[in-house]
Short mmCIF file of C-alpha atoms and ligand atoms in Angstrom, two decimals:
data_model
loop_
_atom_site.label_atom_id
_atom_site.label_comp_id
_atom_site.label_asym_id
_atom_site.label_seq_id
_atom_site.Cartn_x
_atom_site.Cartn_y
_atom_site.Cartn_z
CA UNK A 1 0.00 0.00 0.00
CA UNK A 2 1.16 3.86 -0.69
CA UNK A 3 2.32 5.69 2.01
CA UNK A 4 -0.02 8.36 0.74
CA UNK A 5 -3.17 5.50 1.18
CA UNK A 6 -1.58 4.31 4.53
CA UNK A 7 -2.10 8.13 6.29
CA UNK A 8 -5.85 7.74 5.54
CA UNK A 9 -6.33 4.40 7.48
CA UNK A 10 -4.41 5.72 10.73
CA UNK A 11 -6.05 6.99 13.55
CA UNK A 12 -2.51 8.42 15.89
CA UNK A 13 -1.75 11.65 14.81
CA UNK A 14 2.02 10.74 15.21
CA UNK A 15 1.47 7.52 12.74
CA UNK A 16 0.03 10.28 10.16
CA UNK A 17 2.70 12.88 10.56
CA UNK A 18 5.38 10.27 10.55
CA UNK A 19 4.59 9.11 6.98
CA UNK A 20 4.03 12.51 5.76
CA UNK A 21 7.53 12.61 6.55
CA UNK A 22 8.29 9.65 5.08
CA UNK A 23 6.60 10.61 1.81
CA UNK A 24 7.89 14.13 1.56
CA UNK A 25 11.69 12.63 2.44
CA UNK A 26 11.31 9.81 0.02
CA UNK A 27 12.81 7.74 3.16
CA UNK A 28 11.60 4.89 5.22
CA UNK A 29 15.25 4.75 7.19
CA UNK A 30 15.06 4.81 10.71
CA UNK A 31 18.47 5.46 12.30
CA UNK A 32 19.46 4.01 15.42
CA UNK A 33 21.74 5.99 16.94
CA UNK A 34 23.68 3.72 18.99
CA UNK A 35 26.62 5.82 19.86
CA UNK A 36 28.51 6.58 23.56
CA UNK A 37 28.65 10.29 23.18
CA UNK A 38 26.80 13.24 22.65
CA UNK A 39 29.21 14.42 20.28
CA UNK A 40 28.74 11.42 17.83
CA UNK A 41 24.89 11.85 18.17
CA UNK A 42 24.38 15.07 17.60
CA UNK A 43 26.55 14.77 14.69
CA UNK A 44 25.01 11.50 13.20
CA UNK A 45 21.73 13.84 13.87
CA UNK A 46 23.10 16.73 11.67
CA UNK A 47 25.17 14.45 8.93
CA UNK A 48 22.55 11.83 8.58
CA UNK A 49 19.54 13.49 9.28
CA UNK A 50 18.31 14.74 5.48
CA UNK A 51 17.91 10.98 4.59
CA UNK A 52 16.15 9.44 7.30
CA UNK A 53 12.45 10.02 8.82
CA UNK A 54 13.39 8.55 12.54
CA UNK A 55 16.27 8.90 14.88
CA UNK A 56 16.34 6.25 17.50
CA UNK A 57 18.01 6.74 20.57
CA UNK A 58 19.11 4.66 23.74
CA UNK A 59 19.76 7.97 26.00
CA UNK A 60 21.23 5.47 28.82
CA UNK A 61 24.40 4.28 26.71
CA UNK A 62 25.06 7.98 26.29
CA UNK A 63 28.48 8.20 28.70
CA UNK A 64 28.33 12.03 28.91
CA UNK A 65 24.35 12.99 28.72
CA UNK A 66 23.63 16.51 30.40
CA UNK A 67 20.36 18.12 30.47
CA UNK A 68 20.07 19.60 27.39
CA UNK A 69 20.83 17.13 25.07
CA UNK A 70 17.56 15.91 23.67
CA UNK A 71 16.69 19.30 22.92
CA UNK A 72 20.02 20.36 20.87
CA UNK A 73 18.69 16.99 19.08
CA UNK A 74 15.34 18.42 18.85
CA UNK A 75 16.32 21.74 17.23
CA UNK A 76 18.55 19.16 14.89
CA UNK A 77 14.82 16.89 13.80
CA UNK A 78 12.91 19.87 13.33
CA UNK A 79 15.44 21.60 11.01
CA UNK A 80 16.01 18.15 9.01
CA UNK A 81 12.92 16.91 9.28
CA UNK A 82 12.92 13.88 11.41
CA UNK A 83 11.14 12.18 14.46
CA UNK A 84 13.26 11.15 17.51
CA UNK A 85 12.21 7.88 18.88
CA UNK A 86 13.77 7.04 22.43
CA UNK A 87 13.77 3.25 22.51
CA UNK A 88 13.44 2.78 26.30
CA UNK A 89 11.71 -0.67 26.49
CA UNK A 90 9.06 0.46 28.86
CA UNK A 91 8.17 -2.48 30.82
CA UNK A 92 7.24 -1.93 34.46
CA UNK A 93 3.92 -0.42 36.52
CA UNK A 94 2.19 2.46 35.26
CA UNK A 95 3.87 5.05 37.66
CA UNK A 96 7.11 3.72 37.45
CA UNK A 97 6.78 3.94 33.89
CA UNK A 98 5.46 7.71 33.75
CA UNK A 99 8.36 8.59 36.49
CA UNK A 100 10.84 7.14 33.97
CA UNK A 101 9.52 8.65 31.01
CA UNK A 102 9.02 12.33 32.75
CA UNK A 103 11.35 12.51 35.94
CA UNK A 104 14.63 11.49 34.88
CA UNK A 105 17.67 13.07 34.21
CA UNK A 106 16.89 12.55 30.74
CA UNK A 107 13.87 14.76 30.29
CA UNK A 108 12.65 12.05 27.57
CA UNK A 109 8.75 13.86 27.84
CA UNK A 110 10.81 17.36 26.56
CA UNK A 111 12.36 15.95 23.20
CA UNK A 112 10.53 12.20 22.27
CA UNK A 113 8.28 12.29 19.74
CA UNK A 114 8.01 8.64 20.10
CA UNK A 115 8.56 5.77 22.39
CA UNK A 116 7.92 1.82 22.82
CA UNK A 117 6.74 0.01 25.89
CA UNK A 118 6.12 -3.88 26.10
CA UNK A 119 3.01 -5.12 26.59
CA UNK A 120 3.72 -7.53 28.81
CA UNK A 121 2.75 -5.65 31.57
CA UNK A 122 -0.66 -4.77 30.21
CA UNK A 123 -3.45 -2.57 29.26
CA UNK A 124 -3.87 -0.44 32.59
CA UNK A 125 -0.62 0.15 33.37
CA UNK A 126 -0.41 0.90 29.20
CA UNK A 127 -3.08 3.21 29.25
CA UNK A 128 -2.25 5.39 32.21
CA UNK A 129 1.34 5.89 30.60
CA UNK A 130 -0.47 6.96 27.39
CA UNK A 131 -2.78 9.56 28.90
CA UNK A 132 0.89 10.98 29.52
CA UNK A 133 2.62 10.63 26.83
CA UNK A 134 -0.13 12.23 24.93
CA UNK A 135 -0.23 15.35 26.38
CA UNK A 136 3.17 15.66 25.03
CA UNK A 137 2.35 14.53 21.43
CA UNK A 138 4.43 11.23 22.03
CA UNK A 139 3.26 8.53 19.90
CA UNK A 140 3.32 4.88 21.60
CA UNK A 141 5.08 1.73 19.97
CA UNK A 142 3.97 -1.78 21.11
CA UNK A 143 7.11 -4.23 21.16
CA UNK A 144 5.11 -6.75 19.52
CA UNK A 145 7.80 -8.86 17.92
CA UNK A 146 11.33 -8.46 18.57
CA UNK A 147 14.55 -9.58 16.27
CA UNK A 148 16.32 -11.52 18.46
CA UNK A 149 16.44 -15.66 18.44
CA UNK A 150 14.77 -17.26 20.91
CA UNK A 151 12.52 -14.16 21.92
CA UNK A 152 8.93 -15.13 23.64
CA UNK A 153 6.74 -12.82 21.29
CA UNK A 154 5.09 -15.54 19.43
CA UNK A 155 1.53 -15.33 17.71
CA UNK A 156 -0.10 -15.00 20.72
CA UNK A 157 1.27 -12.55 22.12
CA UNK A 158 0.93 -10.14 18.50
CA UNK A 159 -2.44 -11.21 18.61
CA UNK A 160 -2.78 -9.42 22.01
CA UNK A 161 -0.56 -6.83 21.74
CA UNK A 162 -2.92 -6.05 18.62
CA UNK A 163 -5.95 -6.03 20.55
CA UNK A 164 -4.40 -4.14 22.66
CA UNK A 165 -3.30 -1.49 20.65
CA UNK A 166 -6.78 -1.19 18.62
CA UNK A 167 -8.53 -0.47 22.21
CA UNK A 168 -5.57 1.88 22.77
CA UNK A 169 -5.60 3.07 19.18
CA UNK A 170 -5.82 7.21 19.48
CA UNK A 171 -2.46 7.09 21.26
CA UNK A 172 -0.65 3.44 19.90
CA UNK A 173 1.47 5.11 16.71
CA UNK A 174 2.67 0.93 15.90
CA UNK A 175 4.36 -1.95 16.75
CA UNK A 176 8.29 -2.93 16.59
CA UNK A 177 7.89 -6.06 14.40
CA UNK A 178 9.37 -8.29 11.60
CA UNK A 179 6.57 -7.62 9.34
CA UNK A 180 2.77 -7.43 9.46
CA UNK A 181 0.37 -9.96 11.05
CA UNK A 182 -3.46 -10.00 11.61
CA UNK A 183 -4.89 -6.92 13.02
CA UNK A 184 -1.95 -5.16 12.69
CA UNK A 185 -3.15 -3.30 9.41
CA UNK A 186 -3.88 0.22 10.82
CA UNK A 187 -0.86 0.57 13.05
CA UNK A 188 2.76 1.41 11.64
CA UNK A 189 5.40 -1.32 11.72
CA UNK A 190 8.67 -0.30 12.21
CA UNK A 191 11.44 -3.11 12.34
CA UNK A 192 14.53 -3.69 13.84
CA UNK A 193 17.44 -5.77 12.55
CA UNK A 194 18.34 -5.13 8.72
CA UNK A 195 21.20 -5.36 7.26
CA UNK A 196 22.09 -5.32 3.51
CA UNK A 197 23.19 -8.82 3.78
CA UNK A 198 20.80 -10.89 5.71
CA UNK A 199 22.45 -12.93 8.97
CA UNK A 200 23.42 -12.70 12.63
CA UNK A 201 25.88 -10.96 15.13
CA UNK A 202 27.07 -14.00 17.16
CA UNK A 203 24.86 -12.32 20.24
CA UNK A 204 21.04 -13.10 19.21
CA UNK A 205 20.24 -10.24 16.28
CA UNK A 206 18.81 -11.82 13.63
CA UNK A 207 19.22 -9.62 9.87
CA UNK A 208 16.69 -9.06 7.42
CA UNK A 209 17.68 -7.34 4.03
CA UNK A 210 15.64 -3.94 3.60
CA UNK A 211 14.05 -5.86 0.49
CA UNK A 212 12.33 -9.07 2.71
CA UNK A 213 11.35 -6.53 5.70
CA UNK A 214 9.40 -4.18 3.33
CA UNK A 215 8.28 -7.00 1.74
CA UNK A 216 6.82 -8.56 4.77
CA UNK A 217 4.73 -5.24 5.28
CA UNK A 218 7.01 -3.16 7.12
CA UNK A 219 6.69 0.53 6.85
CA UNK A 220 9.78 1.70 8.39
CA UNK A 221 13.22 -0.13 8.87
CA UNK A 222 15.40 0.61 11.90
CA UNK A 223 19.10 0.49 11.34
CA UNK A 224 22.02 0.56 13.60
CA UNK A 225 25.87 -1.04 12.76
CA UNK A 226 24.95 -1.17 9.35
CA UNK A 227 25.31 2.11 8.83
CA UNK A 228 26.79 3.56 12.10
CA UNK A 229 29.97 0.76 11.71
CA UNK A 230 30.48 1.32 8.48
CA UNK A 231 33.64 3.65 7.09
CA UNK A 232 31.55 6.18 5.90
CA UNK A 233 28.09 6.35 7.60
CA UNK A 234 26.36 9.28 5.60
CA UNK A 235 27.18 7.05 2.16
CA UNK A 236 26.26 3.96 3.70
CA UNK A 237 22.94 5.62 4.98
CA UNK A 238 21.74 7.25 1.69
CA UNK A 239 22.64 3.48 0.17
CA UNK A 240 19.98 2.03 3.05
CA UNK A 241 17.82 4.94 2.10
CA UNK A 242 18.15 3.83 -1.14
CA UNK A 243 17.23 0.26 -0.58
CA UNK A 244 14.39 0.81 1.31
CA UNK A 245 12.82 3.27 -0.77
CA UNK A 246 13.40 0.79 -3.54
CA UNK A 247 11.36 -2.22 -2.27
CA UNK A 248 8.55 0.17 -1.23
CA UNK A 249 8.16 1.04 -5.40
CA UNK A 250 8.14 -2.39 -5.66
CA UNK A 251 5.35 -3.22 -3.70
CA UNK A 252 2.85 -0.81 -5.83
O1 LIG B 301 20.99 -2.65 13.54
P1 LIG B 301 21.52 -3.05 14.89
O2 LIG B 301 21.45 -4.53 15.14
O3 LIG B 301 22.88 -2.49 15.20
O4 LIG B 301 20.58 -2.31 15.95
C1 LIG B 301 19.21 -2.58 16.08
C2 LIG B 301 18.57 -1.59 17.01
C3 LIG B 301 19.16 -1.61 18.43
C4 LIG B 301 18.17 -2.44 19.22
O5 LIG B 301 18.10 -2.03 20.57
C5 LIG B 301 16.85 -2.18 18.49
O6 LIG B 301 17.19 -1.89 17.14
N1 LIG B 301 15.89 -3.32 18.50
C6 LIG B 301 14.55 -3.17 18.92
C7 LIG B 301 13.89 -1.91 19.07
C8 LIG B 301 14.11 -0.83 18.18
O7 LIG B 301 12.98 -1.78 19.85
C9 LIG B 301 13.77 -4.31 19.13
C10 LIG B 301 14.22 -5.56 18.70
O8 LIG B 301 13.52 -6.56 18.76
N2 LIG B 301 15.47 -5.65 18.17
C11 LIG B 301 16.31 -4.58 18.04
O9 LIG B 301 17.41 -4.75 17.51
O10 LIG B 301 19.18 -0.28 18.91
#
């Protein structure tokens, strides 16, 4: 399906503005930013951001984070373009969860546009965390499906997180997953773990080209040491950019 098509089916007003972005950018990259210091993120921000729609972070492997930060990135995705997704693997009550996401050190409910949570711990503590992250026009993504061998997210599970989400829907923006699966139609899928060459690290990622993710129905690819390990990141990007704009056209 188009982007363009996609838009009209979504309820989260994050979901919608994220593929207008998408669209306008002729990008479906995600970057994930998996860097030690603010230095090398804001400049993977600045370099890299004109080709991709998303830039993940993991604020806590940040060795020199000062208050601040996520809003010197913020200034950085507004002038490129781009949506900063803080992938902090919610997972706890609801008011631990809303501490984390809007008492820390990090600030993460000043700068995130976006942020995932697994559903493991449920629809209550889910919701209450939404009704916050809302108010901040943060878009929620359900860790439906995760990369790694030997993971527990098996169809059950996407067949609740999916319920789930569609009770949730005005604040769920999508799910981290491999691909699509039932009743995941009107959410966005974004997925982790492509490569160019399909494969493994030797520590549980498992690799799917750009080609077989968008294939599988994934909207957006995330990207890490493919393009943040390679000897030049900003070619290596636009070639990702590249590759996952080109198996989009091929799906229409
Ligand atoms: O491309 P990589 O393997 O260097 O990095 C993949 C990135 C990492 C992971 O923390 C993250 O994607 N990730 C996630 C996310 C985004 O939630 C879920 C998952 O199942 N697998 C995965 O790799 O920053």
């Amino acid at each position: 399906m188009k982007y363009s098509e996609k838009i009209k089916i979504l309820k989260n007003p994050i979901a919608k503005k994220l593929l207008k972005i998408v669209e306008s950018k002729q990008t479906n990259l995600c970057l994930a930013a998996d860097v030690h210091t603010s230095v090398e993120l804001l400049n993977l921000a600045e370099t890299i951001g004109p080709h991709i729609a998303v830039l993940k972070t993991h604020l806590e492997i940040t060795e020199d984070w000062t208050p601040g930060l996520g809003e010197k990135l913020k200034a950085i995705a507004q002038k490129h373009n781009f949506l900063i997704f803080e992938d902090r693997k919610l997972a706890d009550i609801g008011n631990t969860m809303i501490m984390q996401y809007e008492n820390s050190v990090f600030e993460i409910s000043k700068w995130a546009d976006l942020i995932n949570v697994h559903p493991v711990v449920g629809l209550p503590s889910i919701k209450a965390l939404a009704e916050r992250t809302s108010t901040n026009n943060c878009g929620l993504l359900l860790l439906a499906e995760l990369s790694v061998a030997g993971n527990l997210t098996d169809e059950t599970y996407k067949q609740k997180s999916t319920a789930m989400a569609t009770e949730l829907s005005e604040y769920v923006t999508g799910f981290i997953a491999r691909g699509t699966f039932p009743g995941s139609e009107n959410f966005l899928i974004m997925t982790p773990g492509v490569k160019l060459e399909a494969g493994t690290d030797n520590k549980g990622q498992q690799y799917l080209t750009p080609a077989t993710a968008i294939s599988g129905g994934s909207d957006l690819i995330i990207v890490g040491r493919g393009i943040i390990q390679a000897a030049d990141p900003l070619a290596m990007a636009i070639e990702y950019k590249k590759a996952g704009w080109q198996a989009h056209l091929k799906q229409m």
